[in-house]
CSV table of C-alpha atoms in Angstrom, one decimal:
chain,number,residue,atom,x,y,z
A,1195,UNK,CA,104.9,52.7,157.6
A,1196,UNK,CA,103.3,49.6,158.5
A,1197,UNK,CA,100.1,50.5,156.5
A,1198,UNK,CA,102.4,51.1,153.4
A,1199,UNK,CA,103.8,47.4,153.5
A,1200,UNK,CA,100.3,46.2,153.9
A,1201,UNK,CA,98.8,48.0,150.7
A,1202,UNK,CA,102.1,47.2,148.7
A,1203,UNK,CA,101.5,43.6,149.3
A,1204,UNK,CA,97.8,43.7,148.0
A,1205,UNK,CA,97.3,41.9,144.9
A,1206,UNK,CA,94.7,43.4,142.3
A,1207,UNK,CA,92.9,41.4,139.4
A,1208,UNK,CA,92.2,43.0,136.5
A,1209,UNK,CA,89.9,41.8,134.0
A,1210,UNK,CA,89.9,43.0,130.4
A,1211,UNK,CA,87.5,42.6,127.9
A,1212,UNK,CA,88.2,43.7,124.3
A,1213,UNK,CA,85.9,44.4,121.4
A,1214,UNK,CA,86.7,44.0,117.9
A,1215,UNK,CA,84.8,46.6,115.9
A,1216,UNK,CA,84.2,46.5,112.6
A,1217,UNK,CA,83.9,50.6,111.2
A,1218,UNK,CA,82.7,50.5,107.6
A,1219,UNK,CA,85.3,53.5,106.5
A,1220,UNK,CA,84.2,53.3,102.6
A,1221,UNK,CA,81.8,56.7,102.4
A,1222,UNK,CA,85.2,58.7,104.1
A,1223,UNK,CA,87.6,56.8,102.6
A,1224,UNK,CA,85.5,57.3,98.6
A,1225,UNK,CA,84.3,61.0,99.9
A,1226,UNK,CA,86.1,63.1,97.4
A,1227,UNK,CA,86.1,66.2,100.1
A,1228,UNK,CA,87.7,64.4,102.4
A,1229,UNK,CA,89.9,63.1,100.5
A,1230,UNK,CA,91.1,66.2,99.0
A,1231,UNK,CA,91.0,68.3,101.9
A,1232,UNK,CA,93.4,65.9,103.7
A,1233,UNK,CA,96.0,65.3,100.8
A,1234,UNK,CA,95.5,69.4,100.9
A,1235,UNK,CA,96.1,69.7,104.8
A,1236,UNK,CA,99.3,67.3,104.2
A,1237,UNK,CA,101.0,69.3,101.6
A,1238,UNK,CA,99.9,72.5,103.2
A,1239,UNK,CA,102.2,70.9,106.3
A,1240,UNK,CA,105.0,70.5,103.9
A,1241,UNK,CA,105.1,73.9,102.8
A,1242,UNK,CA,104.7,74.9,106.1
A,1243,UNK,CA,107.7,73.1,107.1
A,1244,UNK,CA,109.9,75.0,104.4
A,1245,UNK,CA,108.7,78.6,104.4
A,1246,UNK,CA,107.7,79.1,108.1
A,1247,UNK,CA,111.6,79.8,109.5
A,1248,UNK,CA,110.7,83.1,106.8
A,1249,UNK,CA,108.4,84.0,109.1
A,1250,UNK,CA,105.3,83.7,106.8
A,1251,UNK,CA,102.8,80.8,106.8
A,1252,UNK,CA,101.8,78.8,103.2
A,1253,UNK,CA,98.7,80.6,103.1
A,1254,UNK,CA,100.0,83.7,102.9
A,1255,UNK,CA,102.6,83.2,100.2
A,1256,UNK,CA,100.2,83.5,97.6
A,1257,UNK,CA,98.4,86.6,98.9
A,1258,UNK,CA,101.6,88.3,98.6
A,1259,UNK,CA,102.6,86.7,95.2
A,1260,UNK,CA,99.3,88.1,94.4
A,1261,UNK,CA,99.8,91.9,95.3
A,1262,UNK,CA,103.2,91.7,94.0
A,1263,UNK,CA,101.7,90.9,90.4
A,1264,UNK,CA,99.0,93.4,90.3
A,1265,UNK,CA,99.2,96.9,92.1
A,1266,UNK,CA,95.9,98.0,93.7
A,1267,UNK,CA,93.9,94.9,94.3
A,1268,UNK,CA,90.5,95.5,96.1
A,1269,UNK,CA,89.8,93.3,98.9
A,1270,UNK,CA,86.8,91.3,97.5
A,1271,UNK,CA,88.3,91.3,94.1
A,1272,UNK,CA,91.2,89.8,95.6
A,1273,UNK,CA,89.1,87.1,97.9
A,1274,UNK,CA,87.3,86.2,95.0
A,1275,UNK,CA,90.4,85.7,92.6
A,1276,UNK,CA,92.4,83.7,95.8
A,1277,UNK,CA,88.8,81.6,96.2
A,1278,UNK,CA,89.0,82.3,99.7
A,1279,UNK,CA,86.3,83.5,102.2
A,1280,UNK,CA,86.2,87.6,102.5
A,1281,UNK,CA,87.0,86.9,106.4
A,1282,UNK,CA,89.9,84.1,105.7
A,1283,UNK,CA,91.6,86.5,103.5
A,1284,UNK,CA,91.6,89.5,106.3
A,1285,UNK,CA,92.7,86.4,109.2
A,1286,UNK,CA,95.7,86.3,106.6
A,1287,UNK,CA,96.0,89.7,106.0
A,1288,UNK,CA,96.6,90.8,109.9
A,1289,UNK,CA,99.3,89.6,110.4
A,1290,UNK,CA,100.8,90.7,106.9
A,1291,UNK,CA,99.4,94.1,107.9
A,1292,UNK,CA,100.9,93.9,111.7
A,1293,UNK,CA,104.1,93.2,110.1
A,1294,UNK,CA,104.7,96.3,107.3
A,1295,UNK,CA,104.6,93.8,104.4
A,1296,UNK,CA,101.1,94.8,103.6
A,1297,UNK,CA,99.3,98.2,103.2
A,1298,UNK,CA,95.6,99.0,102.5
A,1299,UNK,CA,93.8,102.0,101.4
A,1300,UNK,CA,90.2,103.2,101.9
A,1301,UNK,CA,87.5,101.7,103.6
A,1302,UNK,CA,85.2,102.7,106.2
A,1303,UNK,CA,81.5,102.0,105.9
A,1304,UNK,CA,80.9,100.1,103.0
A,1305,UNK,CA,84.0,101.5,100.9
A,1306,UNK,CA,86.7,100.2,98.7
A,1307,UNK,CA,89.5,98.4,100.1
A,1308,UNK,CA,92.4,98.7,98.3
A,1309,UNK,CA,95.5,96.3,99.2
A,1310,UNK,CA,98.9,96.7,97.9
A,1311,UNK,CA,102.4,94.9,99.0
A,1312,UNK,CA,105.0,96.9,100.5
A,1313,UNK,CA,108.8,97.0,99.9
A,1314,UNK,CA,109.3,95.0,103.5
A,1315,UNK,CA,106.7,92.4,101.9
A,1316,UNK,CA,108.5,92.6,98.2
A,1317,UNK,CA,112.3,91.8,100.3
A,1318,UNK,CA,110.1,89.0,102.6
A,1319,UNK,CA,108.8,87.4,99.6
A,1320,UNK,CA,112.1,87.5,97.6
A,1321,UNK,CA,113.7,85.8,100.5
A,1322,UNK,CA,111.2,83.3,101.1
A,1323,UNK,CA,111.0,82.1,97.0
A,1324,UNK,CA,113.9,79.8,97.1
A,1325,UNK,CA,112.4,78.1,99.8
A,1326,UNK,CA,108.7,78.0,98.5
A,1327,UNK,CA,110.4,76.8,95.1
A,1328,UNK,CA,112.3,73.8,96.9
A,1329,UNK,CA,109.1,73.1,97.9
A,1330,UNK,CA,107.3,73.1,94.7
A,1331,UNK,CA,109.5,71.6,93.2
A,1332,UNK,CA,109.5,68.5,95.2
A,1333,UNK,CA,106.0,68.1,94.9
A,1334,UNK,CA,105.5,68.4,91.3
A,1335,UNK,CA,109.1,65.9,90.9
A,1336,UNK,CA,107.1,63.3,93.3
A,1337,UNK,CA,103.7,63.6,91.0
A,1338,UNK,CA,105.7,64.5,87.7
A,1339,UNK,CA,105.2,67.6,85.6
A,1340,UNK,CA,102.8,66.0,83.2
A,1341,UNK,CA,100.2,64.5,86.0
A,1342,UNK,CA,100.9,67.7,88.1
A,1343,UNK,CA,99.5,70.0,84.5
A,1344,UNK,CA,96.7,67.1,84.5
A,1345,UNK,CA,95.8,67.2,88.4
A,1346,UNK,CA,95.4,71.3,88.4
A,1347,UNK,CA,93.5,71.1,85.4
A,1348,UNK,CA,91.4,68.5,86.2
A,1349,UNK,CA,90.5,69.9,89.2
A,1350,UNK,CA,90.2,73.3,87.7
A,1351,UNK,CA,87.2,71.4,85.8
A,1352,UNK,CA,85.4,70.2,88.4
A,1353,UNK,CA,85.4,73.8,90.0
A,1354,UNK,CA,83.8,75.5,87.5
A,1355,UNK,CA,81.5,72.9,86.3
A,1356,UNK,CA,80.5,72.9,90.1
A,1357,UNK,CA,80.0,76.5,90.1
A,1358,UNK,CA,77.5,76.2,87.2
């Protein structure tokens, strides 16, 4: 006990020294990746936020929207019209699979997958709408329909041109 009272009643000096460091943020703050990717990760969290108590995630919403539109899709075709990687789309797909909302046909070595929605995915993606189109339509009232039309198809442009 005494050994407590002694170490309680030593007194330490702490000496700080601080930095000021200048960061030249310019190339990230101009990189247009960056910057895209990040506005992208921040409404991706919005939508999150609103469909998730569905039980889906924002980046599957359109995958379903997808094989609700067009019976039969094959998995590449599918990956290529999403512009997603072949292995993203099937980390999305799991779980869609897992679930009974989506089926797929064929396969095996080489062969044709084909992907189509099921009438659990049709009744999860009917329930989850009014909350994906809250969402929408939030976004596109914050940017306003005419800048939203311009942003898409601007950026629409710079995809293909950069495909070329």
């Amino acid at each position: 006990m005494k050994l407590a009272q002694n170490i309680d009643n030593v007194r330490f000096s702490v000496y700080i020294h601080t930095m000021k460091m200048q960061l030249d943020m310019t190339s990230v703050e101009n990189c247009t990746c960056f910057n895209v990717r990040r506005i992208s990760r921040a409404i991706t969290q919005f939508f999150d936020a609103e469909v998730r108590r569905h039980g889906l995630r924002p980046t599957q919403t359109p995958i379903l929207g997808a094989l609700q539109a067009k019976n039969g899709w094959a998995m590449a075709e599918l990956s290529q019209w999403l512009g997603m990687e072949r292995t993203t789309l099937l980390r999305n797909l799991r779980p869609l699979q897992r679930d009974g909302l989506v089926g797929a046909k064929g396969g095996g070595r080489g062969g044709r997958v084909e992907l189509e929605i099921t009438q659990k995915g049709r009744a999860a993606l009917a329930k989850l709408l009014p909350a994906w189109r809250s969402a929408q339509d939030k976004v596109v009232a914050i940017l306003g329909q005419k800048r939203w039309s311009s942003i898409i198809r601007d950026l629409e442009d710079v995809a293909t041109k950069l495909k070329e």
